[in-house]
Short mmCIF file of N, CA and C in Angstrom, two decimals:
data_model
loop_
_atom_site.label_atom_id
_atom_site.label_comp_id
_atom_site.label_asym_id
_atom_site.label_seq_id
_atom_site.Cartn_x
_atom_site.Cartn_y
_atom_site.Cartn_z
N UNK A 296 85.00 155.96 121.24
CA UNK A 296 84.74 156.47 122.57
C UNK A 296 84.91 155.32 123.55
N UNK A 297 85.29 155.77 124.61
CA UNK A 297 86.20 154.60 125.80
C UNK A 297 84.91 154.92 126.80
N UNK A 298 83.79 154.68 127.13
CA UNK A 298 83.09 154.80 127.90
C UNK A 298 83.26 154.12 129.71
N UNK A 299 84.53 153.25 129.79
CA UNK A 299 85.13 152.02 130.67
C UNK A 299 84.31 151.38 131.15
N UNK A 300 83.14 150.60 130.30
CA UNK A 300 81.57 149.82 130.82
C UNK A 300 82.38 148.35 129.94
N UNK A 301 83.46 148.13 129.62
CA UNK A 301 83.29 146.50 129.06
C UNK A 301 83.49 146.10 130.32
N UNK A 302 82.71 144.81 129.39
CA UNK A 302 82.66 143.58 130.63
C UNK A 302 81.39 143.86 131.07
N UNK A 303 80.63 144.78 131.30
CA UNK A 303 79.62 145.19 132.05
C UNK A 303 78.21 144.42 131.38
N UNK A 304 77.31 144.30 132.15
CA UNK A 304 76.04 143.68 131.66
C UNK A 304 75.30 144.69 131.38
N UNK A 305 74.36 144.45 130.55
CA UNK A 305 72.96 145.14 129.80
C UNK A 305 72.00 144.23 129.70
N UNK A 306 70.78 145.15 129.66
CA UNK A 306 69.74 145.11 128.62
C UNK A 306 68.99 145.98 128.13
N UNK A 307 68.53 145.75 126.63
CA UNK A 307 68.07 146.41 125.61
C UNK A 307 66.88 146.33 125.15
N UNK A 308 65.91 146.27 124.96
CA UNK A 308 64.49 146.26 124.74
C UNK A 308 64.39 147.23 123.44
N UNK A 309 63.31 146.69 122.91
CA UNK A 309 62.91 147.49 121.92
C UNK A 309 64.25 147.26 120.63
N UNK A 310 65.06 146.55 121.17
CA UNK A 310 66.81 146.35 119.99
C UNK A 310 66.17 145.63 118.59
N UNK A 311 65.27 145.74 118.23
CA UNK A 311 65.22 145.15 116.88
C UNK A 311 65.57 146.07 115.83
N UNK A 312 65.21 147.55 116.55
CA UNK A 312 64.81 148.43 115.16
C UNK A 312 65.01 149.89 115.84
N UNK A 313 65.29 151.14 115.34
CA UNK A 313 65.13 152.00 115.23
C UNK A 313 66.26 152.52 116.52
N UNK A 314 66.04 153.46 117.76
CA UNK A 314 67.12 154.09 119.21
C UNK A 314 67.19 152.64 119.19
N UNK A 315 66.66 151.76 119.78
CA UNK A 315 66.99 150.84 120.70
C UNK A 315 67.92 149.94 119.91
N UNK A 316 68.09 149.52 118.59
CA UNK A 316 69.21 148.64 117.79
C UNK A 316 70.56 149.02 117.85
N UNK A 317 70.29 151.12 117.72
CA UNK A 317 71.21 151.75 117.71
C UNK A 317 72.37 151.89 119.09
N UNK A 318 71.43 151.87 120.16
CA UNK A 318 71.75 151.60 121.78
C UNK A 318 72.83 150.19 121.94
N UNK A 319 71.75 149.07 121.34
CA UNK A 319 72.57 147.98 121.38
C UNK A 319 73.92 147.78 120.82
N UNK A 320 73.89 147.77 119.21
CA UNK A 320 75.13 148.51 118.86
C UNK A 320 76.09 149.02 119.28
N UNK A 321 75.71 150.05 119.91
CA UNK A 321 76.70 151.29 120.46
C UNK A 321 77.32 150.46 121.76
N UNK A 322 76.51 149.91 122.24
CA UNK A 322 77.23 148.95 123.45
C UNK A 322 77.98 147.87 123.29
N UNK A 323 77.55 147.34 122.47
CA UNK A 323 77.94 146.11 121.76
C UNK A 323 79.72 146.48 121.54
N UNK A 324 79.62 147.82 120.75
CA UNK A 324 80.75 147.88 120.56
C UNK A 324 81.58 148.83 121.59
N UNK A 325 81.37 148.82 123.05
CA UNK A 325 82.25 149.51 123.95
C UNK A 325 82.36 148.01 125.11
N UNK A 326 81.54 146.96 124.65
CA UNK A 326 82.23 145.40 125.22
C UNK A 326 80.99 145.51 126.08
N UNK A 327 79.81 145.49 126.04
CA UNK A 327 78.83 144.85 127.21
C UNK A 327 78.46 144.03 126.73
N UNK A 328 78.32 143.04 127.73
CA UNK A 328 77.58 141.82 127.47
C UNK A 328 75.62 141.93 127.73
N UNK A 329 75.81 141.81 126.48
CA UNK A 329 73.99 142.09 126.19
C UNK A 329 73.34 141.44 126.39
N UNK A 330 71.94 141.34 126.72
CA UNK A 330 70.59 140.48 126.51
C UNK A 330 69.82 141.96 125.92
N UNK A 331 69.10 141.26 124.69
CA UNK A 331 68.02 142.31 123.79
C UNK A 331 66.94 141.47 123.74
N UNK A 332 66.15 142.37 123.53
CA UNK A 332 64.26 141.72 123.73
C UNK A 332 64.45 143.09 122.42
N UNK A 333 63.63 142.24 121.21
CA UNK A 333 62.71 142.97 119.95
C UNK A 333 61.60 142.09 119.71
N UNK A 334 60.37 142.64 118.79
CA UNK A 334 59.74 142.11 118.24
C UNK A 334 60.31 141.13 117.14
N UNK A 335 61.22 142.05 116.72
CA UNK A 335 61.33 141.48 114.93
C UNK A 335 63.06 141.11 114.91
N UNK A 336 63.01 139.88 115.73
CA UNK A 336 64.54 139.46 115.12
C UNK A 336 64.63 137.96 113.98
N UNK A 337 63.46 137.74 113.48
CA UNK A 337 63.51 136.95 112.28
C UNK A 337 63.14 135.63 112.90
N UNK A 338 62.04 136.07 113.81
CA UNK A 338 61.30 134.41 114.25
C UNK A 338 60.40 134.01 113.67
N UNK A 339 60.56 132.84 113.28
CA UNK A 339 59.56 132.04 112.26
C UNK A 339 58.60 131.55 113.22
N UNK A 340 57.64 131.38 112.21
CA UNK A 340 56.03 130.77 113.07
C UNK A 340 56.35 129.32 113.76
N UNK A 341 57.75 128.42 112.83
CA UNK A 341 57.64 127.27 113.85
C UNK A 341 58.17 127.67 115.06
N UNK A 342 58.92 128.52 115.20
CA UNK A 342 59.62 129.28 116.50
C UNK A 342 58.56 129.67 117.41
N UNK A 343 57.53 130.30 117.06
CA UNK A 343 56.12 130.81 118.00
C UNK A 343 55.58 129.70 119.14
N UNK A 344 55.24 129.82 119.83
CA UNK A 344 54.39 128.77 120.94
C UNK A 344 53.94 129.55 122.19
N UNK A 345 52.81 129.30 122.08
CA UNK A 345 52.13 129.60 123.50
C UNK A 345 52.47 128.45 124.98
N UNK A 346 53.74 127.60 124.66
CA UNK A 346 53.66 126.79 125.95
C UNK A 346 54.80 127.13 126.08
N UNK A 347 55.21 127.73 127.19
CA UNK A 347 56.31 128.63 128.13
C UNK A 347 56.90 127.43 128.71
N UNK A 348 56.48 126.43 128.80
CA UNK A 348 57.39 125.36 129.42
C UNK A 348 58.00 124.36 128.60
N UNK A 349 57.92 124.17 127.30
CA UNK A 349 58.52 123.88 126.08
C UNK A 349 59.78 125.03 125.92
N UNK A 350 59.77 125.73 126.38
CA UNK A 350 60.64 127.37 125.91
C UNK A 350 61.72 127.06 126.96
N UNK A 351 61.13 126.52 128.65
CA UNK A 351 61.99 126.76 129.34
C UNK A 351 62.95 125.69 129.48
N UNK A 352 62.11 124.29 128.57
CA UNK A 352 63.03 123.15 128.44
C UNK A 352 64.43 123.06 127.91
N UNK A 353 64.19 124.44 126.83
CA UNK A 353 65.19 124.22 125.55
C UNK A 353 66.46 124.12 126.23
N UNK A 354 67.51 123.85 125.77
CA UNK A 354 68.94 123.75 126.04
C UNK A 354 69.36 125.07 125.56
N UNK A 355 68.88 125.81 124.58
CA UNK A 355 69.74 127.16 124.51
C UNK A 355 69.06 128.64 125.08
N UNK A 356 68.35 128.46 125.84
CA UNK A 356 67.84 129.38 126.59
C UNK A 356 68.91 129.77 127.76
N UNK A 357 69.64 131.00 127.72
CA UNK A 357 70.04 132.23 128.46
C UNK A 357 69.68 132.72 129.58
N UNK A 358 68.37 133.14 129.43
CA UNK A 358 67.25 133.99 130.25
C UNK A 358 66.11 134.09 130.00
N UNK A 359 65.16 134.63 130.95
CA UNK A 359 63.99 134.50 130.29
C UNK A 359 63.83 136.52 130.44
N UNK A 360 63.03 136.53 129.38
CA UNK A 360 62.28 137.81 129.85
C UNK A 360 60.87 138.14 129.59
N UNK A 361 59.82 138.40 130.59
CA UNK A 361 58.47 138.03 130.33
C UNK A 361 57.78 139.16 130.18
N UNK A 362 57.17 139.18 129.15
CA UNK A 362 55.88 140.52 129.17
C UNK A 362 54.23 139.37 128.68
N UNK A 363 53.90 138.97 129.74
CA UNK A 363 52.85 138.49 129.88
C UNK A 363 51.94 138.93 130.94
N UNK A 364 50.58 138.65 131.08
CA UNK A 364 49.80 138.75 132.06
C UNK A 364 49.97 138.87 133.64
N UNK A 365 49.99 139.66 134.80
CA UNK A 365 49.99 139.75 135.81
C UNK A 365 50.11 137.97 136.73
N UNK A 366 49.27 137.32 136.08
CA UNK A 366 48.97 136.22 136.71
C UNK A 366 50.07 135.06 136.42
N UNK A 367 50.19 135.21 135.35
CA UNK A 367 51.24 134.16 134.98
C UNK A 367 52.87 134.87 135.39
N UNK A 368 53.05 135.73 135.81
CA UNK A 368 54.03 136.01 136.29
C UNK A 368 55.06 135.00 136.90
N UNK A 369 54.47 134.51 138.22
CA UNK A 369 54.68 133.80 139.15
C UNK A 369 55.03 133.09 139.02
N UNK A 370 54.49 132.07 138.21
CA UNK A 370 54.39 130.56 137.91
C UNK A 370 55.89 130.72 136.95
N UNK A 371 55.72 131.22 135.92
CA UNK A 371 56.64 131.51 135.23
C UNK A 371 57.80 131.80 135.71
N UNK A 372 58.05 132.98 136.48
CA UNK A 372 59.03 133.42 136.80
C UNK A 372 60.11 132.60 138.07
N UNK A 373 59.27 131.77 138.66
CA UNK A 373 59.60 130.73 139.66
C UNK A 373 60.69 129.20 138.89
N UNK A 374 59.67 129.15 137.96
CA UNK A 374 59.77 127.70 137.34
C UNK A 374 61.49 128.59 136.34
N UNK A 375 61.68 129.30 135.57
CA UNK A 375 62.55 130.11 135.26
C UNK A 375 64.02 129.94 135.84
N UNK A 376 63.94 130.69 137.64
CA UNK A 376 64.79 131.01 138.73
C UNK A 376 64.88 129.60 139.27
N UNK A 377 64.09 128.57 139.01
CA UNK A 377 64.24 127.16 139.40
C UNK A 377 65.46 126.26 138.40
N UNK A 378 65.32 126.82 137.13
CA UNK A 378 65.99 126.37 136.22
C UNK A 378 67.58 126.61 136.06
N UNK A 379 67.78 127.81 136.64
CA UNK A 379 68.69 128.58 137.18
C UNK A 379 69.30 129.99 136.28
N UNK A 380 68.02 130.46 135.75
CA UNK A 380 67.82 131.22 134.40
C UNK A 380 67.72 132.29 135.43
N UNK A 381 68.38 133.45 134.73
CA UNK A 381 68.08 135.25 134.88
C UNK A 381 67.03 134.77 134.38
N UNK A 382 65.82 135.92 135.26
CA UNK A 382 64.45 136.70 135.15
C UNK A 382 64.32 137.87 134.66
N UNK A 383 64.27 138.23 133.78
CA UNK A 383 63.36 139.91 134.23
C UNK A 383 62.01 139.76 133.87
N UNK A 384 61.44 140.31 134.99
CA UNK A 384 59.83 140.31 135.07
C UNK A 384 59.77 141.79 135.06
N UNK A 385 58.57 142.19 134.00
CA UNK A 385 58.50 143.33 134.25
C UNK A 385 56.95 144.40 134.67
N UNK A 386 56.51 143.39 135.36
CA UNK A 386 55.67 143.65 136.47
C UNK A 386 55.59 142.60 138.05
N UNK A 387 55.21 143.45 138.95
CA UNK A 387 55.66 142.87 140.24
C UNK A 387 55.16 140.82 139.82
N UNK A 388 55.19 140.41 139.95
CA UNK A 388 54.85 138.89 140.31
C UNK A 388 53.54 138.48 141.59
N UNK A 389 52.37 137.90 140.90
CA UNK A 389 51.22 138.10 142.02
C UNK A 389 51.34 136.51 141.62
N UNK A 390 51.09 135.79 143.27
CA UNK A 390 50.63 134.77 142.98
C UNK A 390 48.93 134.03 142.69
#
């Protein structure tokens, strides 16, 4: 199926497992360029960290996408758009 979306951007949530892998997939293969957010894409515990600014240091960071607390939004999402990283925040940003 020729849907004429290559080239086009996405995102996918929930893409680890079950509609949403299947979604990705399906796009994947009509040419969008993806960003996916899952729980379960095979991150190891040394991979885990609660310091968001170790995360935003890395050299292979893309984008960020945050499902954290109302409060930390801000801080986060600033320091992010400072870096010159896509955001998606997915609640408004309170400072």
């Amino acid at each position: 199926m020729d849907l004429q979306i290559a080239g086009r951007c996405g995102l996918v949530t929930g893409a680890s497992a079950g509609i949403g892998r299947g979604i990705a997939l399906a796009l994947g293969r009509e040419g969008v360029r993806l960003a996916i957010a899952g729980r379960r894409f095979g991150v190891t515990e040394a991979d885990r960290t609660a310091d968001w600014r170790a995360v935003l240091a890395r050299g292979d960071i893309d984008a960020v996408g945050m499902a954290v607390g109302p409060a930390q939004h801000h801080e986060i999402g600033l320091a992010a758009v400072a870096r010159g990283l896509p955001a998606f925040i997915e609640k408004p940003p309170a400072p």
